[in-house]
JSON list of C-alpha atoms in Angstrom, two decimals:
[
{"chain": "A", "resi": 217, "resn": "UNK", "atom": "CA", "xyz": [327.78, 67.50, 264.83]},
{"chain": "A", "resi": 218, "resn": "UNK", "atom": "CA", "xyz": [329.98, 66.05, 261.58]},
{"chain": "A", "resi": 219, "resn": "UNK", "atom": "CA", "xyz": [332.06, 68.31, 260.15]},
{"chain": "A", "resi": 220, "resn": "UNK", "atom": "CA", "xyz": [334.22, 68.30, 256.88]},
{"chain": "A", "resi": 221, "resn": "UNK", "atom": "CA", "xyz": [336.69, 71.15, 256.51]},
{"chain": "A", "resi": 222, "resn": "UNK", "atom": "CA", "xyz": [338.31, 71.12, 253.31]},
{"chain": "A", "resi": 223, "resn": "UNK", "atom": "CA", "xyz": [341.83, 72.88, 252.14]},
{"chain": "A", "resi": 224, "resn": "UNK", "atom": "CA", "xyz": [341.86, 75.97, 249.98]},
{"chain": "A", "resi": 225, "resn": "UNK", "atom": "CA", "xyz": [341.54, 76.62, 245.78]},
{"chain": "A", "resi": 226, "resn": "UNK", "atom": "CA", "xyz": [344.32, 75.41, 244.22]},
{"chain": "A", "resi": 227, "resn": "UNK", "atom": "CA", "xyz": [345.76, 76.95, 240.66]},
{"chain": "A", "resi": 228, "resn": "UNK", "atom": "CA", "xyz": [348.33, 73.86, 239.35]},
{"chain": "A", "resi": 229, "resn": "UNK", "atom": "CA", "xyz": [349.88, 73.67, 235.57]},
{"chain": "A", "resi": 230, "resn": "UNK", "atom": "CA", "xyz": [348.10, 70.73, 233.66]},
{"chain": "A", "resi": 231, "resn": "UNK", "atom": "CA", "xyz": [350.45, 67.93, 234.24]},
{"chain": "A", "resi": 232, "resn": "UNK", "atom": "CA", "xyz": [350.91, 68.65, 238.32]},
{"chain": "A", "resi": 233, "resn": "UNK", "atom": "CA", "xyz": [349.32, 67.43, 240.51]},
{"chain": "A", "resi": 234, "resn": "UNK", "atom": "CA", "xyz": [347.12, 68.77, 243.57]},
{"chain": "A", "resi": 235, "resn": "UNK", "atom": "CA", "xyz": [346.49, 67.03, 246.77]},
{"chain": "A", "resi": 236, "resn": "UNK", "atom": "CA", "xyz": [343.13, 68.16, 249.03]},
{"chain": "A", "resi": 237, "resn": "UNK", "atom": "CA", "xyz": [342.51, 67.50, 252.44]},
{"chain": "A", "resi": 238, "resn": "UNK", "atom": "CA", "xyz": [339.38, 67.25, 254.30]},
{"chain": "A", "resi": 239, "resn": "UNK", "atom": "CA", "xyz": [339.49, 67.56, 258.36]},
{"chain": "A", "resi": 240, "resn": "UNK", "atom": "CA", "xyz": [336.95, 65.88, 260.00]},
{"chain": "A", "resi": 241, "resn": "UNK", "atom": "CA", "xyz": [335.49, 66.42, 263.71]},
{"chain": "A", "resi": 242, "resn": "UNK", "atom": "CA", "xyz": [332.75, 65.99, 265.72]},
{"chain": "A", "resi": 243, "resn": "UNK", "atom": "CA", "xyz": [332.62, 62.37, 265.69]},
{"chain": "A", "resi": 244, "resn": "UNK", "atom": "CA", "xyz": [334.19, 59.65, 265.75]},
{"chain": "A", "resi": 245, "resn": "UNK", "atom": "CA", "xyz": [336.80, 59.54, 262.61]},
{"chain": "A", "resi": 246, "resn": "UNK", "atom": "CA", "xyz": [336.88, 56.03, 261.84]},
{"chain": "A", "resi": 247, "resn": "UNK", "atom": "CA", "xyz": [333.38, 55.40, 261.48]},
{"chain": "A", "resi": 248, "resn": "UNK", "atom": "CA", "xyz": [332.24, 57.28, 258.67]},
{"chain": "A", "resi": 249, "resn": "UNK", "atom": "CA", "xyz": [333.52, 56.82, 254.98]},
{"chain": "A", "resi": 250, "resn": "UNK", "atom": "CA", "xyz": [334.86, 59.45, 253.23]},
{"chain": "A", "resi": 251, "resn": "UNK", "atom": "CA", "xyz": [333.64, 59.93, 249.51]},
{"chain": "A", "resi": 252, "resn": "UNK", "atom": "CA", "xyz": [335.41, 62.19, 246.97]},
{"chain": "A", "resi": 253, "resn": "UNK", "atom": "CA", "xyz": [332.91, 64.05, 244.60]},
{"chain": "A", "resi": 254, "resn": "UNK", "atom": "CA", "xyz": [333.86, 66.51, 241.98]},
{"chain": "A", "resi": 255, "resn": "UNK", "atom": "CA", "xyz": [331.81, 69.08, 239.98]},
{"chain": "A", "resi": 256, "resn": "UNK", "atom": "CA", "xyz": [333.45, 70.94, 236.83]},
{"chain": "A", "resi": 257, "resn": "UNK", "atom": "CA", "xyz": [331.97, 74.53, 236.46]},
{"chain": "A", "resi": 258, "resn": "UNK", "atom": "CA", "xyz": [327.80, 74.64, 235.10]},
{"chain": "A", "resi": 259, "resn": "UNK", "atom": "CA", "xyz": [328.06, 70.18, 235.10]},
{"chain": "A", "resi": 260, "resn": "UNK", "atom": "CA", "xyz": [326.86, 67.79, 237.59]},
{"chain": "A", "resi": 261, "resn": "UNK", "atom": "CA", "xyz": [328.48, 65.71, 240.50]},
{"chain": "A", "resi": 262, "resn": "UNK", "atom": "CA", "xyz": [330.71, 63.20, 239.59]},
{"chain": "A", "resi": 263, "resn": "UNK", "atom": "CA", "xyz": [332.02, 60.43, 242.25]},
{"chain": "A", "resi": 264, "resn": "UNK", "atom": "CA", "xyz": [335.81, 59.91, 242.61]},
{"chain": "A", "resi": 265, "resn": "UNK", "atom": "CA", "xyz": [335.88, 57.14, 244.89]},
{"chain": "A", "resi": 266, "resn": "UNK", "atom": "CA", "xyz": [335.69, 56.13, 248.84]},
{"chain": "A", "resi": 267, "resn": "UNK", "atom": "CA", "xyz": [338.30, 55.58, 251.83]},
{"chain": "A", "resi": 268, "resn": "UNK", "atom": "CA", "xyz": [337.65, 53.61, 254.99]},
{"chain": "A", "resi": 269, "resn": "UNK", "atom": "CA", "xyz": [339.52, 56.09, 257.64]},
{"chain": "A", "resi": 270, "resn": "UNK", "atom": "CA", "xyz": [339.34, 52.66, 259.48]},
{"chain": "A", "resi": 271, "resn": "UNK", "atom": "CA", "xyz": [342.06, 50.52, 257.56]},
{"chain": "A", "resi": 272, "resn": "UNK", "atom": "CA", "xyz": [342.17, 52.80, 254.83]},
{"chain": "A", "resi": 273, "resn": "UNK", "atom": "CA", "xyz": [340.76, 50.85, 252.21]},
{"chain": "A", "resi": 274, "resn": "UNK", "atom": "CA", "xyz": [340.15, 52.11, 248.68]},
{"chain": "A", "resi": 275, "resn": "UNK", "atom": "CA", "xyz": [337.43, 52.09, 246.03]},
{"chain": "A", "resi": 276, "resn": "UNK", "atom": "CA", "xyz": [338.27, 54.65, 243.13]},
{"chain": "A", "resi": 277, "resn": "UNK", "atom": "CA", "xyz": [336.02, 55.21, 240.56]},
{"chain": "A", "resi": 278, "resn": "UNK", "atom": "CA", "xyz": [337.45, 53.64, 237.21]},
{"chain": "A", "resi": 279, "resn": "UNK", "atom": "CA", "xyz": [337.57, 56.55, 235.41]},
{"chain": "A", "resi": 280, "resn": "UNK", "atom": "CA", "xyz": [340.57, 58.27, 237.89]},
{"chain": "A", "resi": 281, "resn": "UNK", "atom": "CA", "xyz": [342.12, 54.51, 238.11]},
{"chain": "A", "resi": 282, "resn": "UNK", "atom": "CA", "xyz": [345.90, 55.40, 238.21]},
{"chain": "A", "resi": 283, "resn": "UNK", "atom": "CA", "xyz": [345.95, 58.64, 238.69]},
{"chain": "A", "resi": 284, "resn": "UNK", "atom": "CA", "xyz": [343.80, 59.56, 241.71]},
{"chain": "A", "resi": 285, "resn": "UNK", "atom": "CA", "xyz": [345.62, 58.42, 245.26]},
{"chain": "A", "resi": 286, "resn": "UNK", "atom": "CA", "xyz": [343.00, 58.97, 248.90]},
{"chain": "A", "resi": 287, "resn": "UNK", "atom": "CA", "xyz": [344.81, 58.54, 251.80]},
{"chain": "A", "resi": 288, "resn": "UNK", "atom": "CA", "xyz": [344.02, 59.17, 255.27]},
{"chain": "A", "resi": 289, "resn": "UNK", "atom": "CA", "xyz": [345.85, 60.40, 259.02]},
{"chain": "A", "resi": 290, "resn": "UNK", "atom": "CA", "xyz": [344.15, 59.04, 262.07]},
{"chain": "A", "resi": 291, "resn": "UNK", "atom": "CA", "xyz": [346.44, 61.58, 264.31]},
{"chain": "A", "resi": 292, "resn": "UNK", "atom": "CA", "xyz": [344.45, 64.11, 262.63]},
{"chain": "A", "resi": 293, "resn": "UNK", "atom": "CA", "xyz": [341.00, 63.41, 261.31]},
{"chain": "A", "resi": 294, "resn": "UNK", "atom": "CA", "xyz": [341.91, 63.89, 257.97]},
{"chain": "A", "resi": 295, "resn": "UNK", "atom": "CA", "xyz": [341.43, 62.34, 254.38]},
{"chain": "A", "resi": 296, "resn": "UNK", "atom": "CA", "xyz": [343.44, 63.06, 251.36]},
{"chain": "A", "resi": 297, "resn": "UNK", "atom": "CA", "xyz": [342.83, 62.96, 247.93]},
{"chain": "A", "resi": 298, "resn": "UNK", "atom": "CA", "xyz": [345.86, 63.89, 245.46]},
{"chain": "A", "resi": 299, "resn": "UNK", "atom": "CA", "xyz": [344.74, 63.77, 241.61]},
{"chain": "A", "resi": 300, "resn": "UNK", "atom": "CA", "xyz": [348.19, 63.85, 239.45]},
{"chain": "A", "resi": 301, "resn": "UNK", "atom": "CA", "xyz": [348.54, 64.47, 235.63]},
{"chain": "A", "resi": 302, "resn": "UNK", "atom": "CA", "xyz": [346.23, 67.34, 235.63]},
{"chain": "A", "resi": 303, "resn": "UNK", "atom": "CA", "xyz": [344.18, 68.27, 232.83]},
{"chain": "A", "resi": 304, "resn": "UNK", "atom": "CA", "xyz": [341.99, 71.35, 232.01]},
{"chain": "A", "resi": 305, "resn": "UNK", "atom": "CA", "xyz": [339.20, 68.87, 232.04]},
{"chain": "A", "resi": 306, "resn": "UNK", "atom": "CA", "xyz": [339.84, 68.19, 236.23]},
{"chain": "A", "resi": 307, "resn": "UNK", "atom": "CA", "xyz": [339.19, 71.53, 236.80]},
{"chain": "A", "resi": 308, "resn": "UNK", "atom": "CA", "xyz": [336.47, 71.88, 238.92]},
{"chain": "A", "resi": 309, "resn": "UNK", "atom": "CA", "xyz": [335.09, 71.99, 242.42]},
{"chain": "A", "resi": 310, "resn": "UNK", "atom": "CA", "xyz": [335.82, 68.76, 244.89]},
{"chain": "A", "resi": 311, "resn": "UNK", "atom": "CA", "xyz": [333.94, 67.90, 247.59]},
{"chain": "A", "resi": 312, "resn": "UNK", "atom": "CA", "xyz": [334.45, 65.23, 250.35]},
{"chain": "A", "resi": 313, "resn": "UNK", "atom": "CA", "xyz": [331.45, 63.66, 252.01]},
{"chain": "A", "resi": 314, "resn": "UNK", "atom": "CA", "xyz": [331.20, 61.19, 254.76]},
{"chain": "A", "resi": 315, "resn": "UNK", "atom": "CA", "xyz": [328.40, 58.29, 255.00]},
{"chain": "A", "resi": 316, "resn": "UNK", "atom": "CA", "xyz": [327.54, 55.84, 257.74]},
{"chain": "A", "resi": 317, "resn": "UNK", "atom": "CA", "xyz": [328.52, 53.17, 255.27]},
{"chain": "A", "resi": 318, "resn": "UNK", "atom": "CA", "xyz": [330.41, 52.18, 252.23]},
{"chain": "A", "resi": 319, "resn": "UNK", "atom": "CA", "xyz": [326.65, 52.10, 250.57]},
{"chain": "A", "resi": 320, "resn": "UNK", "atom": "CA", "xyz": [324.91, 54.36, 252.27]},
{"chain": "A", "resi": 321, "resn": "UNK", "atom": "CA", "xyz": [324.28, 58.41, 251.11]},
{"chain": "A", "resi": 322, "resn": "UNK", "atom": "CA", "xyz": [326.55, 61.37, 252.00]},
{"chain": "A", "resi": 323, "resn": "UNK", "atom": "CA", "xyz": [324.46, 63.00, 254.80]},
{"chain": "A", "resi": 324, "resn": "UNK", "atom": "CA", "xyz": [327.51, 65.55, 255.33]},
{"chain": "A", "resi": 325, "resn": "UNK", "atom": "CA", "xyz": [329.66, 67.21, 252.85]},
{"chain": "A", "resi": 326, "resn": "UNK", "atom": "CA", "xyz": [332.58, 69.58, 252.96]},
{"chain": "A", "resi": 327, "resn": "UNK", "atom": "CA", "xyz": [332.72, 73.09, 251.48]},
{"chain": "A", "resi": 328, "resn": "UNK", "atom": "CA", "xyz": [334.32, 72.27, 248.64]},
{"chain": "A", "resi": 329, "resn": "UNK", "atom": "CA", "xyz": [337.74, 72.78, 246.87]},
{"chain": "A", "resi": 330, "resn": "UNK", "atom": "CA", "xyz": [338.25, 74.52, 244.11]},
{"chain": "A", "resi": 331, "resn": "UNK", "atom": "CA", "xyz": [341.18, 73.32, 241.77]},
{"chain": "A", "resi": 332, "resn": "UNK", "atom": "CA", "xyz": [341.75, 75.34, 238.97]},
{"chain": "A", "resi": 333, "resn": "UNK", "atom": "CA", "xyz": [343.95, 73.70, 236.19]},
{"chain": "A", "resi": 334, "resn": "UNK", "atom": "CA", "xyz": [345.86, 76.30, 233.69]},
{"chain": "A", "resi": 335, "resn": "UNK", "atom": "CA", "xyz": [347.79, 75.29, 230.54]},
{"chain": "B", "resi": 128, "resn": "UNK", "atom": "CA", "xyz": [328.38, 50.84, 235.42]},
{"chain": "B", "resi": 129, "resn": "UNK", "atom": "CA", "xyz": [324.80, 52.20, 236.43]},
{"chain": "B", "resi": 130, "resn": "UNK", "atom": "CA", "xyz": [323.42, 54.94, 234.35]},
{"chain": "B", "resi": 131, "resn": "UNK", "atom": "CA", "xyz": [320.94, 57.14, 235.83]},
{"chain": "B", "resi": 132, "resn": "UNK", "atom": "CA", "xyz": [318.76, 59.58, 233.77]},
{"chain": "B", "resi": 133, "resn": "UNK", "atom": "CA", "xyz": [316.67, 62.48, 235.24]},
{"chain": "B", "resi": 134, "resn": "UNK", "atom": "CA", "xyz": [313.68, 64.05, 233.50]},
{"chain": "B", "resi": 135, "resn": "UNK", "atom": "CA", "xyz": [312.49, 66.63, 232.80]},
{"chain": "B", "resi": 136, "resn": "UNK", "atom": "CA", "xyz": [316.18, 68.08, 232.20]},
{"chain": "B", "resi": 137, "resn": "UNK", "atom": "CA", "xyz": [314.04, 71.64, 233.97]},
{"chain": "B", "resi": 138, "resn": "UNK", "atom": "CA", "xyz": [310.70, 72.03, 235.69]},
{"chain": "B", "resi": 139, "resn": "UNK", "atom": "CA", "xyz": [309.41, 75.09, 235.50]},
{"chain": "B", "resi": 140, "resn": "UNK", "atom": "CA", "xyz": [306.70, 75.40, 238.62]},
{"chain": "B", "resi": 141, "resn": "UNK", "atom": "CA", "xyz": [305.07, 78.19, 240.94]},
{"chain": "B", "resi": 142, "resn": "UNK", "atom": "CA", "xyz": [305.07, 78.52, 244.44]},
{"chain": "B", "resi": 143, "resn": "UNK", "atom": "CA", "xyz": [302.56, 76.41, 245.68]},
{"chain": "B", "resi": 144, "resn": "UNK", "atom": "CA", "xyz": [302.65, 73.77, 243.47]},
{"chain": "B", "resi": 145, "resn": "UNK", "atom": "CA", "xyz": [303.62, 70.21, 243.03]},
{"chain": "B", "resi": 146, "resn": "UNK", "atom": "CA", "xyz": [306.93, 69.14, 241.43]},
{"chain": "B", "resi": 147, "resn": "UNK", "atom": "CA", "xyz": [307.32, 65.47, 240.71]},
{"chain": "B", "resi": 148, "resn": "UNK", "atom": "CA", "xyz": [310.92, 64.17, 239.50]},
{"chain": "B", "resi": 149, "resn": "UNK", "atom": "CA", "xyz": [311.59, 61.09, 237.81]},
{"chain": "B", "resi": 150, "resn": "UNK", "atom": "CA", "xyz": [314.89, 59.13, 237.93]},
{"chain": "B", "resi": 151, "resn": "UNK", "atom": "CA", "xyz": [315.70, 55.83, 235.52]},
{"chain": "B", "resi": 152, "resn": "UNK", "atom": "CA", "xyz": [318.35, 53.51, 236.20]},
{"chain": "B", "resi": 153, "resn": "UNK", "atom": "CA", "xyz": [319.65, 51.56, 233.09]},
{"chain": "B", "resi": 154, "resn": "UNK", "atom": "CA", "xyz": [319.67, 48.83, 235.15]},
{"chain": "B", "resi": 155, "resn": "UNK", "atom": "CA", "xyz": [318.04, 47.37, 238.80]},
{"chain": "B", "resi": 156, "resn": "UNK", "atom": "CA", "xyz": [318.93, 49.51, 241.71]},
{"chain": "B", "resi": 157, "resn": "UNK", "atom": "CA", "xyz": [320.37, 46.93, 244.87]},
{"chain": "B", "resi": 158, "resn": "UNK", "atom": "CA", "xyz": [318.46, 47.04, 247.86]},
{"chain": "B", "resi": 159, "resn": "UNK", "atom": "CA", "xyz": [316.75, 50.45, 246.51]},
{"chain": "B", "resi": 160, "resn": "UNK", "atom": "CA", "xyz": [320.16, 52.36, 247.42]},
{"chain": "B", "resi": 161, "resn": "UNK", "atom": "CA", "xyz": [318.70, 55.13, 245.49]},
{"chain": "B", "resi": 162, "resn": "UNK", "atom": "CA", "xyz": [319.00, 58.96, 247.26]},
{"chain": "B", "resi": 163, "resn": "UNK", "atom": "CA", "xyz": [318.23, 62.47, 246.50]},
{"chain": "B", "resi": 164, "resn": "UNK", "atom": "CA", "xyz": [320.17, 65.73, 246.96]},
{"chain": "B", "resi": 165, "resn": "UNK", "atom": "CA", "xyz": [319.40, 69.49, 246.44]},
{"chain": "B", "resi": 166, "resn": "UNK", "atom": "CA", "xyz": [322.13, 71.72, 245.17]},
{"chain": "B", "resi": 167, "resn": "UNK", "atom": "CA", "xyz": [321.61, 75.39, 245.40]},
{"chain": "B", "resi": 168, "resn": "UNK", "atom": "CA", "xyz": [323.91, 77.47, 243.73]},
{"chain": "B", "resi": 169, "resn": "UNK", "atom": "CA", "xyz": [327.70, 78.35, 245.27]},
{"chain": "B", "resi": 170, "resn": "UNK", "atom": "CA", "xyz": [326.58, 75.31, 247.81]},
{"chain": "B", "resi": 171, "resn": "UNK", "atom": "CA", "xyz": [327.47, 71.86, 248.85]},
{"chain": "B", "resi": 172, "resn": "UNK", "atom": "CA", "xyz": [324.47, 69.42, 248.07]},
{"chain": "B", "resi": 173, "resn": "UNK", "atom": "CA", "xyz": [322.10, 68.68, 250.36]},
{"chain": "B", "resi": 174, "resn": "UNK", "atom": "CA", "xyz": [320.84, 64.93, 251.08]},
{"chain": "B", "resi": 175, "resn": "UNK", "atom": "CA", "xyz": [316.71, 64.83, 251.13]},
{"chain": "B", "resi": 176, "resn": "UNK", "atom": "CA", "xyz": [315.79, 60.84, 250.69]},
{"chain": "B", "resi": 177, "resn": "UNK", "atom": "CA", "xyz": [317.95, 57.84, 250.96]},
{"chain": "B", "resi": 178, "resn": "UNK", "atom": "CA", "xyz": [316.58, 54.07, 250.35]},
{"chain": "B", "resi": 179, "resn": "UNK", "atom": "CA", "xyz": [314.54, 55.51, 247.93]},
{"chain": "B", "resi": 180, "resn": "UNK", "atom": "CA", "xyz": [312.20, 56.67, 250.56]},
{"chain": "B", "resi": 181, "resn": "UNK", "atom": "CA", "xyz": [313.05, 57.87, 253.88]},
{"chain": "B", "resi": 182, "resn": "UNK", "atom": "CA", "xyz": [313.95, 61.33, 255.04]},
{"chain": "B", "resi": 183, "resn": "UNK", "atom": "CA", "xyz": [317.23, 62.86, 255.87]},
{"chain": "B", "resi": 184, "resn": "UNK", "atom": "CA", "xyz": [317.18, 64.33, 259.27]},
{"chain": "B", "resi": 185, "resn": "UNK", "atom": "CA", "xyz": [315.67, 67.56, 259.25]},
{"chain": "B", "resi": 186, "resn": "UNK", "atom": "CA", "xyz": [314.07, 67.57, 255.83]},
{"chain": "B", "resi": 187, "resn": "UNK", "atom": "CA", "xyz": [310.50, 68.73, 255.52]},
{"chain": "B", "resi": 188, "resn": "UNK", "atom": "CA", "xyz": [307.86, 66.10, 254.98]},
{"chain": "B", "resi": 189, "resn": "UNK", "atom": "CA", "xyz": [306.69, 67.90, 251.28]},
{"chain": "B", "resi": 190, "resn": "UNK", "atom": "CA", "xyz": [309.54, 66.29, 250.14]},
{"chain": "B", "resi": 191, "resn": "UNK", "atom": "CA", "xyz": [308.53, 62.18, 249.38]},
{"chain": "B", "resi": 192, "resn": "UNK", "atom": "CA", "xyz": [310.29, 59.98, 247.48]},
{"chain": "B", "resi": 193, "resn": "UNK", "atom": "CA", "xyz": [308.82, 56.36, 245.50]},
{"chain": "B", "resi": 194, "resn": "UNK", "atom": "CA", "xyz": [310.16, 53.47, 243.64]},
{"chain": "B", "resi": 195, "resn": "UNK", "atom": "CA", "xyz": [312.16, 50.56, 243.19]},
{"chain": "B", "resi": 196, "resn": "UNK", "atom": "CA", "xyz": [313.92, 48.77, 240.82]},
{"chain": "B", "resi": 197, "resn": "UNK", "atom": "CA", "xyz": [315.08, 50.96, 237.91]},
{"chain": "B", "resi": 198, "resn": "UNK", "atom": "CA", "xyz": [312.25, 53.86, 238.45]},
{"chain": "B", "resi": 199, "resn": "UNK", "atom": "CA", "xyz": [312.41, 56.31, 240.98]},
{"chain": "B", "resi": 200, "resn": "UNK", "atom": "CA", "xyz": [310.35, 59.59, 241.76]},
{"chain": "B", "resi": 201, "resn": "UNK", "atom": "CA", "xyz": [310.91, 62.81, 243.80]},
{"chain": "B", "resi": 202, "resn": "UNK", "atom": "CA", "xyz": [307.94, 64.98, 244.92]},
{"chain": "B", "resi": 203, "resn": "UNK", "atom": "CA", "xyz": [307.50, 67.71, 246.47]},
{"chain": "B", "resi": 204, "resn": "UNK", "atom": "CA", "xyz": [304.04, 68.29, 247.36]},
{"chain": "B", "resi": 205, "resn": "UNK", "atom": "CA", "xyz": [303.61, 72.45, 247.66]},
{"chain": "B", "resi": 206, "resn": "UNK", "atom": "CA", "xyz": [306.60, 74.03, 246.59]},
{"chain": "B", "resi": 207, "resn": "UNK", "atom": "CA", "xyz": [308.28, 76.79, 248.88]},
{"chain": "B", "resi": 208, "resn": "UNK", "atom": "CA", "xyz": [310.63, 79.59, 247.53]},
{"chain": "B", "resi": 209, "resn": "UNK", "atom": "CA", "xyz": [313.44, 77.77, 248.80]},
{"chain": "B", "resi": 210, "resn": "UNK", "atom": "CA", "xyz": [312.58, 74.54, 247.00]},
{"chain": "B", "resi": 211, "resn": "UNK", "atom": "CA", "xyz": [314.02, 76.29, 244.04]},
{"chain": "B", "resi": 212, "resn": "UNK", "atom": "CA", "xyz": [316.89, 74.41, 243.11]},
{"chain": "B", "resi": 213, "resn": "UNK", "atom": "CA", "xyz": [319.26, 71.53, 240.81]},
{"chain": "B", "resi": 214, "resn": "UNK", "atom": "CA", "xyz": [318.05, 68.18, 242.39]},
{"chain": "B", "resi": 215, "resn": "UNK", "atom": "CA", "xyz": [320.29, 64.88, 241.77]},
{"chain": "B", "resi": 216, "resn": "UNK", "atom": "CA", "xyz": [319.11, 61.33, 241.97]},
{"chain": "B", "resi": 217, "resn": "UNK", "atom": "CA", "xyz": [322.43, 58.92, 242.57]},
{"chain": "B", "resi": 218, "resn": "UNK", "atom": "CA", "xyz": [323.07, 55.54, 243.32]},
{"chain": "B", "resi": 219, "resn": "UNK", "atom": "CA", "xyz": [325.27, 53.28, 245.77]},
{"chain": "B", "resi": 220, "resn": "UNK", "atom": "CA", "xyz": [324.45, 49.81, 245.28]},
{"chain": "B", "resi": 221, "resn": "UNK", "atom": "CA", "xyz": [326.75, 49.20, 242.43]},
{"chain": "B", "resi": 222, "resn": "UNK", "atom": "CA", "xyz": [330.12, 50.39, 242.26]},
{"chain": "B", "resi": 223, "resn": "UNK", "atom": "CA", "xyz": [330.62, 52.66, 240.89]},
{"chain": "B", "resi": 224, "resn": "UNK", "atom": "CA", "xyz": [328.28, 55.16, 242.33]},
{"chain": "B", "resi": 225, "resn": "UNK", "atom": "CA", "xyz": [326.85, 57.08, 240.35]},
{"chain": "B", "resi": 226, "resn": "UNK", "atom": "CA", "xyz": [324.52, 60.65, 240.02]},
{"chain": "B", "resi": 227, "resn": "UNK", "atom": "CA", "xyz": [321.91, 61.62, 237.36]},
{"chain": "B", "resi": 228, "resn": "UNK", "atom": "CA", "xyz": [322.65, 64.42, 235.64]},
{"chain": "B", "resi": 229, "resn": "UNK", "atom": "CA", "xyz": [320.22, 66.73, 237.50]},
{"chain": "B", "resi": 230, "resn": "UNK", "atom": "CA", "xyz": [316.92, 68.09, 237.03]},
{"chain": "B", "resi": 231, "resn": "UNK", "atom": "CA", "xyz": [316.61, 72.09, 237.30]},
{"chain": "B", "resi": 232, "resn": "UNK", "atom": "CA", "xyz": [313.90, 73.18, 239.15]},
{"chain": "B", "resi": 233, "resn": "UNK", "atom": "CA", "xyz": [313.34, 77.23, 238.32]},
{"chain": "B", "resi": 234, "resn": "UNK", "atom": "CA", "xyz": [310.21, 79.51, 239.55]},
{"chain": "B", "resi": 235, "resn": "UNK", "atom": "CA", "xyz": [307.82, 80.07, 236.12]}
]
């Protein structure tokens, strides 16, 4: 079955920046979208943006315009989402997810990274 | 972008009993991409309905969802122990997507 294996918690300085990674298997990795979804500590979920591991098309939310970047690796599976000019306020948890379709729901999600931003 | 409020903000239920969720868009939902997830705490969520109305694989059928447009509802018909939970309504139709804030569903 789909599975998202994300990178490990992350401590960064507010103005670094942190790049996760999300390792996919169990199907085939160019036919699922991969949605970023973040969660700061005791809020709700908060969408980032998509990728198309396909072509690699974008969509990012317009709130992280400019300072988000997804990428992705067809050699290995794996989406990347780097987040620069860290804040206290990006602290939180990130997940990826993957849907059938840019429109459709996230029927699998990741673990979840945790990025911790200190001043 | 699409602003979606949940109410109550926390439903306080027993075991047993039915929980019904409600989920407003500030404006018309395309083609009803409307879905619902269950978070548990420490956990990724957990996708119950998408289209508004169908089931995720696997998900019991207590769980329904309803509606169209800019009104949605979650219900869960006899509540188990496990049903206890933060549920999120969010929507794909429009870019951006966007989620509710949650409704809290604790044991009374």
């Amino acid at each position: 079955q789909v599975q998202l294996v994300q990178s490990g918690a992350e401590v960064k300085k507010s103005g670094a920046s942190v790049k996760v990674s999300c390792k996919a298997s169990g199907h085939t990795f160019t036919s699922y979208y991969i949605h970023w979804v973040r969660q700061a500590p005791g809020q709700g979920l908060e969408w980032m943006g998509i990728i198309n591991p396909s072509g690699g098309s974008v969509t990012y939310a317009q709130k992280f315009q400019g300072r988000v970047t997804m990428t992705r690796d067809t050699s290995t599976s794996t989406v990347y989402m780097e987040l620069s000019s860290l804040r206290s306020e990006d602290t939180a948890v990130y997940y990826c997810a993957s849907s059938d379709g840019y429109n459709f729901p996230s029927q699998h999600w990741g673990q979840g990274t945790l990025v911790i931003v200190t001043s | 972008e699409i602003v979606l409020m949940q109410s109550p903000g926390t439903l306080s239920l027993s075991p047993g009993e039915r929980a019904i969720l409600s989920c407003r868009a500030s404006q018309s939902v395309t083609s009803s991409y409307l879905a619902w997830y269950q978070q548990k705490p420490g956990q990724a969520p957990r996708l119950l309905i998408y289209d508004a109305s169908s089931r995720a694989t696997g998900i019991p059928d207590r769980f329904s969802g309803s509606g169209s447009g800019t009104d949605f509802t979650l219900t869960i018909s006899r509540l188990e122990p496990e049903d206890f939970a933060v549920y999120y309504c969010q929507q794909s139709g429009s870019s951006p997507n966007t989620f509710g804030q949650g409704t809290k569903l604790e044991i009374k």
